[in-house]
Coordinates of C-alpha atoms in Angstrom, one line a residue:
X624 CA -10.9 -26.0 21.3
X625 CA -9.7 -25.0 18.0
X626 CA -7.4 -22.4 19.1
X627 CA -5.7 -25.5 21.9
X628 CA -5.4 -27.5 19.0
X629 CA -3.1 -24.8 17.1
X630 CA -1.1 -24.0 19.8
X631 CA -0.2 -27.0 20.9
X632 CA 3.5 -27.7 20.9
X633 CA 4.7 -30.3 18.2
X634 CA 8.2 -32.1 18.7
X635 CA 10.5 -32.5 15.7
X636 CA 10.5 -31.5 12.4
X637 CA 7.2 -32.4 10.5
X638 CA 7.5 -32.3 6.5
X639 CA 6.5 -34.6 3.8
X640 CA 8.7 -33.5 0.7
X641 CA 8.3 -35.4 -2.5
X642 CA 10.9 -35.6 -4.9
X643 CA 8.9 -36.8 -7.9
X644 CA 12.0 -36.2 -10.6
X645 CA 13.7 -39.3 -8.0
X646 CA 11.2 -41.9 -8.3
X647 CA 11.6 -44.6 -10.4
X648 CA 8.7 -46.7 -12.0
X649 CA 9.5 -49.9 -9.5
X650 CA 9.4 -47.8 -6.7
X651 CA 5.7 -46.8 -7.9
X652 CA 4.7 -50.5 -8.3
X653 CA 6.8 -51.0 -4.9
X654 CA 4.0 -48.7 -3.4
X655 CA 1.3 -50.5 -5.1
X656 CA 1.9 -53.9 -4.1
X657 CA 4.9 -54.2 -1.1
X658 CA 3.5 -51.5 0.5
X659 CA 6.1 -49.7 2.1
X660 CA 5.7 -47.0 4.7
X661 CA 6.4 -44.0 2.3
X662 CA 8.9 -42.7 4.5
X663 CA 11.7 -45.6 3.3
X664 CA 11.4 -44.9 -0.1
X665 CA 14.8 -42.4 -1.1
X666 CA 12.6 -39.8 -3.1
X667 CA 10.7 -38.7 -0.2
X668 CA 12.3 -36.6 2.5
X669 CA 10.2 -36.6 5.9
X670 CA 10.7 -34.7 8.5
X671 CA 11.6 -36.8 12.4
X672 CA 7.9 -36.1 13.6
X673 CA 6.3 -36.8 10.4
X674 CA 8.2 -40.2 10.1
X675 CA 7.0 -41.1 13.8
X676 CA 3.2 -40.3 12.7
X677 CA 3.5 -42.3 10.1
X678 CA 5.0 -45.5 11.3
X679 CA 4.1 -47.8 9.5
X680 CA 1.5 -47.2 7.4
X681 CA 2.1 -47.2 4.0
X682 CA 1.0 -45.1 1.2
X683 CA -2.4 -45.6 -0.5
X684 CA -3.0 -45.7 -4.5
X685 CA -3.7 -42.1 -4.4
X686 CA 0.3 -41.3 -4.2
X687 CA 1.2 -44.1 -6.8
X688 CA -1.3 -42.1 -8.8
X689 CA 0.3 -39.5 -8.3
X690 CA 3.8 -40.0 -9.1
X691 CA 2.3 -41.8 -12.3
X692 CA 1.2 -38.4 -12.9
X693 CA 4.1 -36.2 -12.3
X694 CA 6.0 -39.0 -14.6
X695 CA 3.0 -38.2 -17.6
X696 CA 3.8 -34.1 -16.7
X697 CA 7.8 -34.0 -17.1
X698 CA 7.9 -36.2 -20.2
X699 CA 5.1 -33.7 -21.6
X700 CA 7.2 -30.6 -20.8
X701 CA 9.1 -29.3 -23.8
X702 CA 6.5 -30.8 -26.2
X703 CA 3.7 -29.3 -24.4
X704 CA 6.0 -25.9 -24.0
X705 CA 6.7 -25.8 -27.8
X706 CA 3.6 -27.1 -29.4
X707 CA 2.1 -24.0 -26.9
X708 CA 4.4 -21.0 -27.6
X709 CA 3.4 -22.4 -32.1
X710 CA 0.0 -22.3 -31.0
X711 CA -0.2 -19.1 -29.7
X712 CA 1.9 -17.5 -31.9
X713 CA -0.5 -19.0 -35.0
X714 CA -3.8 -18.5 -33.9
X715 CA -2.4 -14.7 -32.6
X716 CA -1.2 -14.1 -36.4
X717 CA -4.7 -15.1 -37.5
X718 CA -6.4 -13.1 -35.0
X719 CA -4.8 -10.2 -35.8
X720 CA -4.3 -10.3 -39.2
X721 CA -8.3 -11.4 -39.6
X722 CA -8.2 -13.9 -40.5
X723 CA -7.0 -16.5 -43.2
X724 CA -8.8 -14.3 -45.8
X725 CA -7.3 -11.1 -44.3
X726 CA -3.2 -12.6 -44.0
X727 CA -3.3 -13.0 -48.1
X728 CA -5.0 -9.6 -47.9
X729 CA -2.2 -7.8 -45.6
X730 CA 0.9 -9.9 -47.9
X731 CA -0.4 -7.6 -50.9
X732 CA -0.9 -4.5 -48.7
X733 CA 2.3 -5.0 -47.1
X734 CA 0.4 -4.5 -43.9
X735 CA 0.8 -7.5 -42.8
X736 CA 0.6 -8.0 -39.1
X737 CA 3.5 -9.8 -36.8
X738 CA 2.6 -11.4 -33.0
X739 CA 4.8 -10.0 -30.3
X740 CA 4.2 -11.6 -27.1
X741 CA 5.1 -8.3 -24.7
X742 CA 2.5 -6.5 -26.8
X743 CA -0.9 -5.1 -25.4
X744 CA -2.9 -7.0 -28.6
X745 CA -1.0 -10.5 -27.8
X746 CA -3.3 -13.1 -26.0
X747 CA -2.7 -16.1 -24.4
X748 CA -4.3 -19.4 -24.6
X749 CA -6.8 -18.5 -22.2
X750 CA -7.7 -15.2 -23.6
X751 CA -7.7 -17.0 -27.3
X752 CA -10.3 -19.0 -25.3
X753 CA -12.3 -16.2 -24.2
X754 CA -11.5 -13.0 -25.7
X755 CA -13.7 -11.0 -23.6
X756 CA -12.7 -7.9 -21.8
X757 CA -15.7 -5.6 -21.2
X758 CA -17.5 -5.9 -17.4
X759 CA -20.9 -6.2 -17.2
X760 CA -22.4 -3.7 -15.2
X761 CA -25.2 -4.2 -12.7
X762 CA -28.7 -3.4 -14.1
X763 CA -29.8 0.0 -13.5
X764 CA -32.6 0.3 -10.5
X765 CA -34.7 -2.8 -9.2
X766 CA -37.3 -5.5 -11.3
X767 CA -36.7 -8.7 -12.4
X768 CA -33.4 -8.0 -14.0
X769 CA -31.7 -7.2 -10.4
X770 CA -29.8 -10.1 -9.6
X771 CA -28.4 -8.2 -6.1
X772 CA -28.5 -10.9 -3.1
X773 CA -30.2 -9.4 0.2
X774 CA -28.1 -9.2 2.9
X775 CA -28.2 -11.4 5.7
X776 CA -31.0 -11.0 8.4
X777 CA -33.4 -8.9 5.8
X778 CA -36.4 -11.5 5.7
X779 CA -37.4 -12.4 1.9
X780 CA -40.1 -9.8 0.6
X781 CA -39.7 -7.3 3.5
X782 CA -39.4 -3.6 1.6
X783 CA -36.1 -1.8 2.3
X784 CA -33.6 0.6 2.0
X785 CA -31.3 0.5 -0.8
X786 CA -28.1 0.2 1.6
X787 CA -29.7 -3.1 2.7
X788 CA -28.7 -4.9 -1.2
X789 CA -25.4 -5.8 -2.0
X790 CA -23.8 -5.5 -5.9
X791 CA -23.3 -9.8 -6.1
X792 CA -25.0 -11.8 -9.1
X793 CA -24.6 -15.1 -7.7
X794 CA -28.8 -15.4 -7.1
X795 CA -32.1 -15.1 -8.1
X796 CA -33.6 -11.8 -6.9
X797 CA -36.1 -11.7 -4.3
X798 CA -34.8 -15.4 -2.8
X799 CA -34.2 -16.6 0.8
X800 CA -31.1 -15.7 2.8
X801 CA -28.5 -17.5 1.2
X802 CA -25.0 -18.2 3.3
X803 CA -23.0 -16.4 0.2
X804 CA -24.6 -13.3 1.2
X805 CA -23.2 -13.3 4.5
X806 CA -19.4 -13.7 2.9
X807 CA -20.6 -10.1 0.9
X808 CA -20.7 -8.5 4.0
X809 CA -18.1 -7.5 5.7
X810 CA -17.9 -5.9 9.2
X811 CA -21.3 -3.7 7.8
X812 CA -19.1 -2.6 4.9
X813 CA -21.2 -3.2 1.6
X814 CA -19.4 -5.0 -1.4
X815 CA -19.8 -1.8 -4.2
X816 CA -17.2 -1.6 -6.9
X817 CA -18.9 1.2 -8.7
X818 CA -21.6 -0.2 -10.8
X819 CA -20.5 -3.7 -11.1
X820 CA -20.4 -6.6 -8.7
X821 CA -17.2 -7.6 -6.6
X822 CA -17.7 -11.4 -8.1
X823 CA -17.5 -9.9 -11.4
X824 CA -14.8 -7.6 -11.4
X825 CA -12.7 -10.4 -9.4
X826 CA -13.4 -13.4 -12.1
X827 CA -12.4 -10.9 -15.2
X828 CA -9.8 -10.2 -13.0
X829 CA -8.3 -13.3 -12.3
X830 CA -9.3 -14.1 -16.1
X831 CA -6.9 -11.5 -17.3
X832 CA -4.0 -12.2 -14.8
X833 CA -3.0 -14.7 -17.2
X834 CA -1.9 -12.3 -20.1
X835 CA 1.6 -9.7 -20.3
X836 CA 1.9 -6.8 -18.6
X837 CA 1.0 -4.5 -21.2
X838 CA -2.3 -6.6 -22.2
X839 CA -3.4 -5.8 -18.4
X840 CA -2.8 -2.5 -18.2
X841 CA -4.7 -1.6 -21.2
X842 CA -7.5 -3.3 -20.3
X843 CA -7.5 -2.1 -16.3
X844 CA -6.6 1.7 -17.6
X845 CA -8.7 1.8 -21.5
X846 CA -12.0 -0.5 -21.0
X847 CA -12.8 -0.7 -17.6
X848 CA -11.7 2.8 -16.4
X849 CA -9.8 1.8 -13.8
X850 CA -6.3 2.5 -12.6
X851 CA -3.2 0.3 -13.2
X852 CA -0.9 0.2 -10.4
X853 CA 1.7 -2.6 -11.7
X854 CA 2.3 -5.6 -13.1
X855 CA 4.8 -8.1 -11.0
X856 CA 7.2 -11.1 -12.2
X857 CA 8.6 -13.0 -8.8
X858 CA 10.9 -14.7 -8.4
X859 CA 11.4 -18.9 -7.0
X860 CA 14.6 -19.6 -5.6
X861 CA 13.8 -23.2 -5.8
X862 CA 13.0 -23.7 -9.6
X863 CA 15.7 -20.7 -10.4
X864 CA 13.2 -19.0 -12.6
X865 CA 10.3 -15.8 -12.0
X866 CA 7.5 -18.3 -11.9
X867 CA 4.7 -16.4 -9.9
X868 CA 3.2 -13.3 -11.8
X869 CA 0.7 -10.6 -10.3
X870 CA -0.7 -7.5 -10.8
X871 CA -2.7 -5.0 -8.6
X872 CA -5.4 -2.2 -9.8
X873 CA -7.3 -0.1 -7.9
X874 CA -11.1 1.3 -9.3
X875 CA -9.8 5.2 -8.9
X876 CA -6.2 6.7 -9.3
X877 CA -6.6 9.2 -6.2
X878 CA -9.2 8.2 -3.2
X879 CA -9.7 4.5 -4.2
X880 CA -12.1 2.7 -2.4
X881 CA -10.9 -1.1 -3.3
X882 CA -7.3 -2.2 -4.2
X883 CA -7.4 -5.2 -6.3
X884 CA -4.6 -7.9 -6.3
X885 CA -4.7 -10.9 -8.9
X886 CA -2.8 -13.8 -9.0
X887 CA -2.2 -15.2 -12.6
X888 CA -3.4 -19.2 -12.5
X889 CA -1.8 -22.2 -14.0
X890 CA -1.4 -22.3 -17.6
X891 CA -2.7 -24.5 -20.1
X892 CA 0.7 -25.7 -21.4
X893 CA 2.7 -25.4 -18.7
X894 CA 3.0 -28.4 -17.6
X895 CA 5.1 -27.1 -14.8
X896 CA 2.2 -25.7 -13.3
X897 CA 0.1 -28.6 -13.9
X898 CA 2.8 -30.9 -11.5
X899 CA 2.7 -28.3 -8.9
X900 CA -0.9 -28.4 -8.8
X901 CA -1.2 -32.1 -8.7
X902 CA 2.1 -32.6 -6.0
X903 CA 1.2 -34.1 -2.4
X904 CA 4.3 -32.5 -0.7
X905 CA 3.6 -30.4 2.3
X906 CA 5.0 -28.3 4.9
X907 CA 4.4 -28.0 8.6
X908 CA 4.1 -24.2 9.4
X909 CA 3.2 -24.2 13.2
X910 CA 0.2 -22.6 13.9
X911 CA -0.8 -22.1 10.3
X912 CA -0.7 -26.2 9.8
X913 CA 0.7 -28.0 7.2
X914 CA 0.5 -26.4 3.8
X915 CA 1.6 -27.0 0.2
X916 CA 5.0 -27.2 0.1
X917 CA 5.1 -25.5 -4.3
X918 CA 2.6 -23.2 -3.3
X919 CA 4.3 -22.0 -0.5
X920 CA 7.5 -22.2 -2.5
X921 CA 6.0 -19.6 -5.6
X922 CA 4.9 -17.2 -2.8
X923 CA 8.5 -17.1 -1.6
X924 CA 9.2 -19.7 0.8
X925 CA 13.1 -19.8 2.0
X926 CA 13.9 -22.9 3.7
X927 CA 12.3 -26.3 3.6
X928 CA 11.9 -26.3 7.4
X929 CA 9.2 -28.3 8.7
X930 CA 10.3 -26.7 12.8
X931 CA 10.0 -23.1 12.5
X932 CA 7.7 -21.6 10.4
X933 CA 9.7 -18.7 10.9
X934 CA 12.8 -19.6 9.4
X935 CA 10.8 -20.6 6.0
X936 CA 8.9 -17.7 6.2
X937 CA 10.6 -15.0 7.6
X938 CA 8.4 -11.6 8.5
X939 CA 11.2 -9.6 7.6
X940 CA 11.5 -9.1 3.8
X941 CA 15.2 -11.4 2.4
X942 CA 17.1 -10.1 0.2
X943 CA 17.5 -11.7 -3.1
X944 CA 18.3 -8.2 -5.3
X945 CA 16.0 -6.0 -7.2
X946 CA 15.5 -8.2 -10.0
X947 CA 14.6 -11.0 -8.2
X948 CA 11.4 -9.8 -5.8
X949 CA 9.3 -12.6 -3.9
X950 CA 5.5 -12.7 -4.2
X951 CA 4.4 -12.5 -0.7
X952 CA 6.9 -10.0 0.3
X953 CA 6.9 -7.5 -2.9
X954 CA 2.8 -7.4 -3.1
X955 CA 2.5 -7.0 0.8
X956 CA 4.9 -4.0 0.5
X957 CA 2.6 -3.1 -2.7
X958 CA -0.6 -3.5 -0.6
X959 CA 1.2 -1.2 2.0
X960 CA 2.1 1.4 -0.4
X961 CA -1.7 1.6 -1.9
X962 CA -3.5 1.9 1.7
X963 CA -1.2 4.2 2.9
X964 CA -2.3 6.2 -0.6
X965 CA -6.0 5.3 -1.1
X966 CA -6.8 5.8 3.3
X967 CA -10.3 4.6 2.5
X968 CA -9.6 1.5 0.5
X969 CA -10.1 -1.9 1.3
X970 CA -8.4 -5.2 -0.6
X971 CA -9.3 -7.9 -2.4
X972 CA -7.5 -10.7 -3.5
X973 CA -8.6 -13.1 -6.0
X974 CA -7.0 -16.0 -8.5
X975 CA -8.1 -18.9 -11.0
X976 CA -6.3 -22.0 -10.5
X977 CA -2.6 -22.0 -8.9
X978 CA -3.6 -18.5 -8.6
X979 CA -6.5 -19.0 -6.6
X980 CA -4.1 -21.1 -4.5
X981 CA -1.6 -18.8 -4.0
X982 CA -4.6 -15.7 -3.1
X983 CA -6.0 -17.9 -0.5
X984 CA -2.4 -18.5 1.1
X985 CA -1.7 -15.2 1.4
X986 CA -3.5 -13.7 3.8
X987 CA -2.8 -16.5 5.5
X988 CA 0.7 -15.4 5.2
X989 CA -0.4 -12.1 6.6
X990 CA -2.1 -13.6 9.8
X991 CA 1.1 -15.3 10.5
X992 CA 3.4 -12.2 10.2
X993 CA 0.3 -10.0 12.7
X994 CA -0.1 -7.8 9.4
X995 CA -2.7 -6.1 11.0
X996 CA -2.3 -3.3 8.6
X997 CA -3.3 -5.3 5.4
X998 CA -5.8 -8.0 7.2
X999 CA -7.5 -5.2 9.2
X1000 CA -8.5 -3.6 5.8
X1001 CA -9.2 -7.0 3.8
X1002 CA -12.7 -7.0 2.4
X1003 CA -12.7 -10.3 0.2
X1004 CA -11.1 -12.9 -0.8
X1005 CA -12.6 -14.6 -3.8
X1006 CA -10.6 -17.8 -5.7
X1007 CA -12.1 -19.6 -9.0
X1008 CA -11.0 -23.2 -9.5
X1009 CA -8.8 -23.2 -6.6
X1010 CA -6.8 -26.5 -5.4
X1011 CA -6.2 -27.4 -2.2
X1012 CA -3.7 -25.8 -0.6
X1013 CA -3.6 -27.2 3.0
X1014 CA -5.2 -29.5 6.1
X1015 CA -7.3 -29.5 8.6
X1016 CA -5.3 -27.0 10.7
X1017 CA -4.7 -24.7 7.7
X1018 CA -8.3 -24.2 7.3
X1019 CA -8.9 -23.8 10.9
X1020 CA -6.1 -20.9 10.7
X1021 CA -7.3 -19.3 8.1
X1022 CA -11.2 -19.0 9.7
X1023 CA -9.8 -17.7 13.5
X1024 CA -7.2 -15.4 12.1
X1025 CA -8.1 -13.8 8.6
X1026 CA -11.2 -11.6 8.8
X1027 CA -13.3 -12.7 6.2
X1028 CA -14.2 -16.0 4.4
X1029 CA -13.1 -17.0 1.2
X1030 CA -15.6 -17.5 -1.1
X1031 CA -14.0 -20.6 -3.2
X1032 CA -16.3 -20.8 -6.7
X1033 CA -16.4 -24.3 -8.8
X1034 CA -17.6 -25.2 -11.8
X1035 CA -18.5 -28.5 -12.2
X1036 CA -16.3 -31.5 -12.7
X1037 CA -13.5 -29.2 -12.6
X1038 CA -10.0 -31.5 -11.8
X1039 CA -8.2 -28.7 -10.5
X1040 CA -10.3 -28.1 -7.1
X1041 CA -10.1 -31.8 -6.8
X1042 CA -6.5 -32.2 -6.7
X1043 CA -3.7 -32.7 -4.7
X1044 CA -5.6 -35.8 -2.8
X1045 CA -7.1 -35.7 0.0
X1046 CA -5.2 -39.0 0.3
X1047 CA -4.4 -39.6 4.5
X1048 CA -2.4 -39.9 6.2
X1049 CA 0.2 -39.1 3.1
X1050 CA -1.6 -35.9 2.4
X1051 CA -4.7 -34.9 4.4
X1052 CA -5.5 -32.0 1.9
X1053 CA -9.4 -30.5 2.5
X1054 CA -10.7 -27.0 1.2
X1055 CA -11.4 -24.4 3.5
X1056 CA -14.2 -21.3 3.1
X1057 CA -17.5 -21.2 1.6
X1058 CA -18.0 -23.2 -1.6
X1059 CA -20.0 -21.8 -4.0
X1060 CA -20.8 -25.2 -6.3
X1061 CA -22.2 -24.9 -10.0
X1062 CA -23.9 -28.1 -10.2
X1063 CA -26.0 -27.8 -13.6
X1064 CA -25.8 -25.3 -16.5
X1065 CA -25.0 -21.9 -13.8
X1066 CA -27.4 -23.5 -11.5
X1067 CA -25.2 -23.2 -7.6
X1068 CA -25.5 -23.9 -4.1
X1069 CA -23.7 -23.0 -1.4
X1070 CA -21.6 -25.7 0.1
X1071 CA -20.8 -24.4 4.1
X1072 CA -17.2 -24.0 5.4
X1073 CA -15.8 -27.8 5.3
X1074 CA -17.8 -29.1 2.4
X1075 CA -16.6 -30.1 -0.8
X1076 CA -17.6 -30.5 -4.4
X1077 CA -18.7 -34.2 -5.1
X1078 CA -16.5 -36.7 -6.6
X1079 CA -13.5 -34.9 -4.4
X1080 CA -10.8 -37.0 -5.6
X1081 CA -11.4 -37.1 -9.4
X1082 CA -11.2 -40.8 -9.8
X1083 CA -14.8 -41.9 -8.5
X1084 CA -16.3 -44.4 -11.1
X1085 CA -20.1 -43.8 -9.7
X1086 CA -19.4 -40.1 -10.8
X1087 CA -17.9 -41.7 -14.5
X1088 CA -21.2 -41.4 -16.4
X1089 CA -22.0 -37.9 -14.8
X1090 CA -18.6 -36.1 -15.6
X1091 CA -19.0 -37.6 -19.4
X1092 CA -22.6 -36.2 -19.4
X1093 CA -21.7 -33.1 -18.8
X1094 CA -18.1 -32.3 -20.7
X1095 CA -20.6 -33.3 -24.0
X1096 CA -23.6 -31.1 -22.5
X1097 CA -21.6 -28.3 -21.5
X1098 CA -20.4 -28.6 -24.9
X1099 CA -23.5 -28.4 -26.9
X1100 CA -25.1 -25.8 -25.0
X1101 CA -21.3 -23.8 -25.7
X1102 CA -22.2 -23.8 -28.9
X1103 CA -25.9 -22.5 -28.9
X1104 CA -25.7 -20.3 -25.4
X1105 CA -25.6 -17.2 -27.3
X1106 CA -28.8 -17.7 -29.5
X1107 CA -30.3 -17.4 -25.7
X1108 CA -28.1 -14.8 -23.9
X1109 CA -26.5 -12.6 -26.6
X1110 CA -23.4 -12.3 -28.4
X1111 CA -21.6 -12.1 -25.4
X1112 CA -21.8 -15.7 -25.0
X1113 CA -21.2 -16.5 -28.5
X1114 CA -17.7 -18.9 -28.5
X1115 CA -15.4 -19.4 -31.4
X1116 CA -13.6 -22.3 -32.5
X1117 CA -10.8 -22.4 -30.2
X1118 CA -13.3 -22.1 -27.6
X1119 CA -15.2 -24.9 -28.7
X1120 CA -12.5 -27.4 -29.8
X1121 CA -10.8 -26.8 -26.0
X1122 CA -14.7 -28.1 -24.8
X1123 CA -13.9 -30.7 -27.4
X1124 CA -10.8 -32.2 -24.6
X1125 CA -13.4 -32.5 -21.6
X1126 CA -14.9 -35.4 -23.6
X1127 CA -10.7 -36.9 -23.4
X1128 CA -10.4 -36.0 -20.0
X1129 CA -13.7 -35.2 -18.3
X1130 CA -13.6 -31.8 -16.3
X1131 CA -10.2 -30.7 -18.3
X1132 CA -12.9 -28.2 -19.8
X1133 CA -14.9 -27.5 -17.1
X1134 CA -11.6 -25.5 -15.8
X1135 CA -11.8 -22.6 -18.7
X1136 CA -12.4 -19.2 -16.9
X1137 CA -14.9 -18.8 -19.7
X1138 CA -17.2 -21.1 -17.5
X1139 CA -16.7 -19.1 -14.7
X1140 CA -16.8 -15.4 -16.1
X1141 CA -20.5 -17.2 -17.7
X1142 CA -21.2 -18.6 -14.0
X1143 CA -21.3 -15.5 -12.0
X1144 CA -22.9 -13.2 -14.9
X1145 CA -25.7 -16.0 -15.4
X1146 CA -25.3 -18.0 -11.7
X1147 CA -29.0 -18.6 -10.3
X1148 CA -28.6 -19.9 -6.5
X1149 CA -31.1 -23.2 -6.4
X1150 CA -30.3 -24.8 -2.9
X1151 CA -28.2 -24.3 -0.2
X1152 CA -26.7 -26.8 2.2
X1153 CA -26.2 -25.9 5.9

């Protein structure tokens, strides 16, 4: 049924582009109280079908919201860009200089130590946030300390080999047959990245995507003995600018086993990123459904064309010179390279935030183009505080055509899995894969394909009092965690003070990858939902 449903033709050109930088503040109270059919207003640009399926009906609160938002995120730009770049640059000059104490120190030595963003000891925000680089490893040999899941069908208690575990550390040894399990295992090909878990070598990865180049590659190459294959800048014709960065690592230089590719996520004051995130615009891409028109767009998307997905995603690389690679088409032609080195590899794609959106639309990507050279060798596919990225269809696409199930992790009240809006018919936005849901202090369930995270759209006032409750408890038990789990888990004051802003805007917070590095090391699976 599913598969009729995709291939059904569809007349006309279906597309629902937004032009938020257009709208004036009348025509948002226009939607709020004339209640126009969206498709009148002159900063949105809908495609012939789209306008007919809409007749109409008019926009609901959700897109008013919306726009009120993407007004808040332009006028925020340049003083969140510059208050950002002083930040880092500060706290970096502390860091490495140690301190206040240690800066008078260095003036005297003349040893003083300068910040250079490009440099392998620069951080970001989020690595100022969490500073940690090390991977835990998996305890050595079984006992309470094993955290490994059992893999599906291997009845609770039942004695067995050791091929029969697989290296996650998202349970509580010895428990039930959990659905994440199944996700671990992949056409009977165990999940083994050396001694450490795929969920933790994907969440440090998609921690770290968010520093320089240099940053990366000593940390892939120097601490966790891996090899470094690249770092990539693309390119977006449509903002002019190389917004989408990546970078790809395999666990061994010669005879690799996995290929790792890690989309950097959005960043904290970027505020560019923040309006992509939150903007409703979609794209109808035939079979694959309709899908987000800036995600799409930082992948390498060519032509707004809402009629053939072809022509706005051509299989054939375009040429846009050397210096100006897109995403999709670069890293596919990486991916190539590395499988056609490492034969016994298999990939894994991962991503916090926008990157988590733009890992799960890439394979995606690859199902469309019959890449049956990457998907065929795709082991995982594991995203941390993803958005949505597309409907219904999209989802649907993604479970008949790409070999594996994501594994979507979410932390709490976390706003970014709960945005764009699932606001129909505007924007029917849904997650697809399996959710894995961290409902208490690293207490999770597993949500089946479908399911979402409660309070979905953010702005639930029965869930008011909960998302309060926890941006203060997560931030108490932030400060104390490590008198119970080790220095490891001991957080600083930038850590702290960014807690500090869930309690301004519940679930801000909750978004650190510091809560999701601490989910899947400390993650105990409670329930599970079929």
């Amino acid at each position: 049924m599913v598969a009729q449903q995709l291939s059904r033709p569809k007349m006309g050109e279906e597309k629902l582009i937004i032009k938020s930088e257009k709208a004036r503040f009348t025509d948002i109270l226009s939607m709020l109280f004339l209640r126009r059919p969206i498709t009148r207003y002159h900063f949105v640009e809908a495609g012939d079908q789209t306008a007919a399926d809409f007749g109409s009906t008019p926009g609901d609160w959700f897109v008013a919201l919306t726009e009120v938002i993407q007004k808040a995120l332009k006028a925020a730009y340049y003083p969140a860009f510059y208050i950002g770049a002083f930040v880092e640059i500060l706290l970096n000059f502390i860091a490495l200089n140690n301190g206040i104490l240690g800066i008078i120190l260095n003036i005297f030595r003349c040893k003083l130590v300068i910040p250079h963003r490009e440099a392998p000891n620069f951080r970001s925000m989020i690595g100022l946030i969490d500073g940690r680089t090390e991977l835990k490893p998996l305890p050595a040999g079984g006992g309470p300390d094993d955290r490994r899941l059992q893999v599906v069908g291997v009845p609770s208690g039942k004695v067995v080999d050791e091929e029969y575990f697989v290296d996650v550390e998202s349970a509580e040894c010895g428990s039930a047959t959990v659905p994440l399990v199944q996700q671990q295992y992949v056409n009977g090909r165990l999940i083994r990245l050396r001694t450490y878990s795929l969920l933790e070598v994907t969440v440090m990865a998609a921690k770290i995507a968010y520093e320089n180049a240099a940053y990366i590659e000593n940390v892939v190459n120097n601490v966790w003995k891996f090899h470094f294959v690249g770092f990539y800048s693309c390119w977006n014709k449509f903002v002019g600018d190389h917004t989408t960065q990546a970078f790809v690592m395999t666990d061994k230089a010669t005879d690799a086993s996995v290929i790792v590719l890690s989309f950097r996520g959005t960043e904290p004051f970027n505020m560019r990123d923040w309006s992509t995130d939150v903007n409703l615009s979609w794209l109808g891409m035939g079979t694959m459904g309709h899908v987000h028109v800036g995600f799409l767009k930082a992948l390498g998307l060519q032509e707004e064309d809402g009629k053939d997905a072809g022509r706005a995603f051509p299989k054939q690389s375009p040429n846009a010179g050397a210096d100006k690679p897109f995403a999709y088409y670069r890293l596919r032609d990486v991916l190539r390279e590395q499988l056609k080195k490492h034969p016994k590899a298999n990939v894994v794609v991962t991503g916090h935030s926008l990157g988590g959106a733009l890992a799960a639309i890439f394979p995606a990507l690859l199902a469309l183009h019959g890449e049956r050279d990457i998907l065929d060798r795709l082991l995982a596919v594991n995203t941390y505080g993803q958005p949505r990225v597309g409907d219904k269809a999209f989802a649907a696409f993604l479970r008949a055509n790409v070999p594996v199930e994501m594994v979507r992790v979410v932390y709490r009240y976390d706003v970014v899995p709960r945005v764009p809006f699932d606001a129909p018919p505007t924007a029917e936005y849904i997650h697809g894969g399996t959710c894995v849901y961290f409902d208490g202090w690293y207490a999770c369930r597993a949500i089946a394909a479908g399911g979402d995270a409660p309070n979905p759209n953010y702005f639930d006032p029965r869930f008011l009092l909960s998302m309060y409750g926890n941006a203060f408890g997560d931030l108490f038990k932030g400060a104390f965690l490590w008198m119970k789990e080790g220095k490891d888990y001991l957080e600083g004051p930038v850590s702290l003070l960014y807690r500090a802003s869930g309690l301004l805007v519940p679930g801000l917070a909750s978004h650190s990858p510091r809560d999701y590095v601490n989910a899947v090391r400390l993650g105990r699976m409670v329930s599970k939902e079929a």
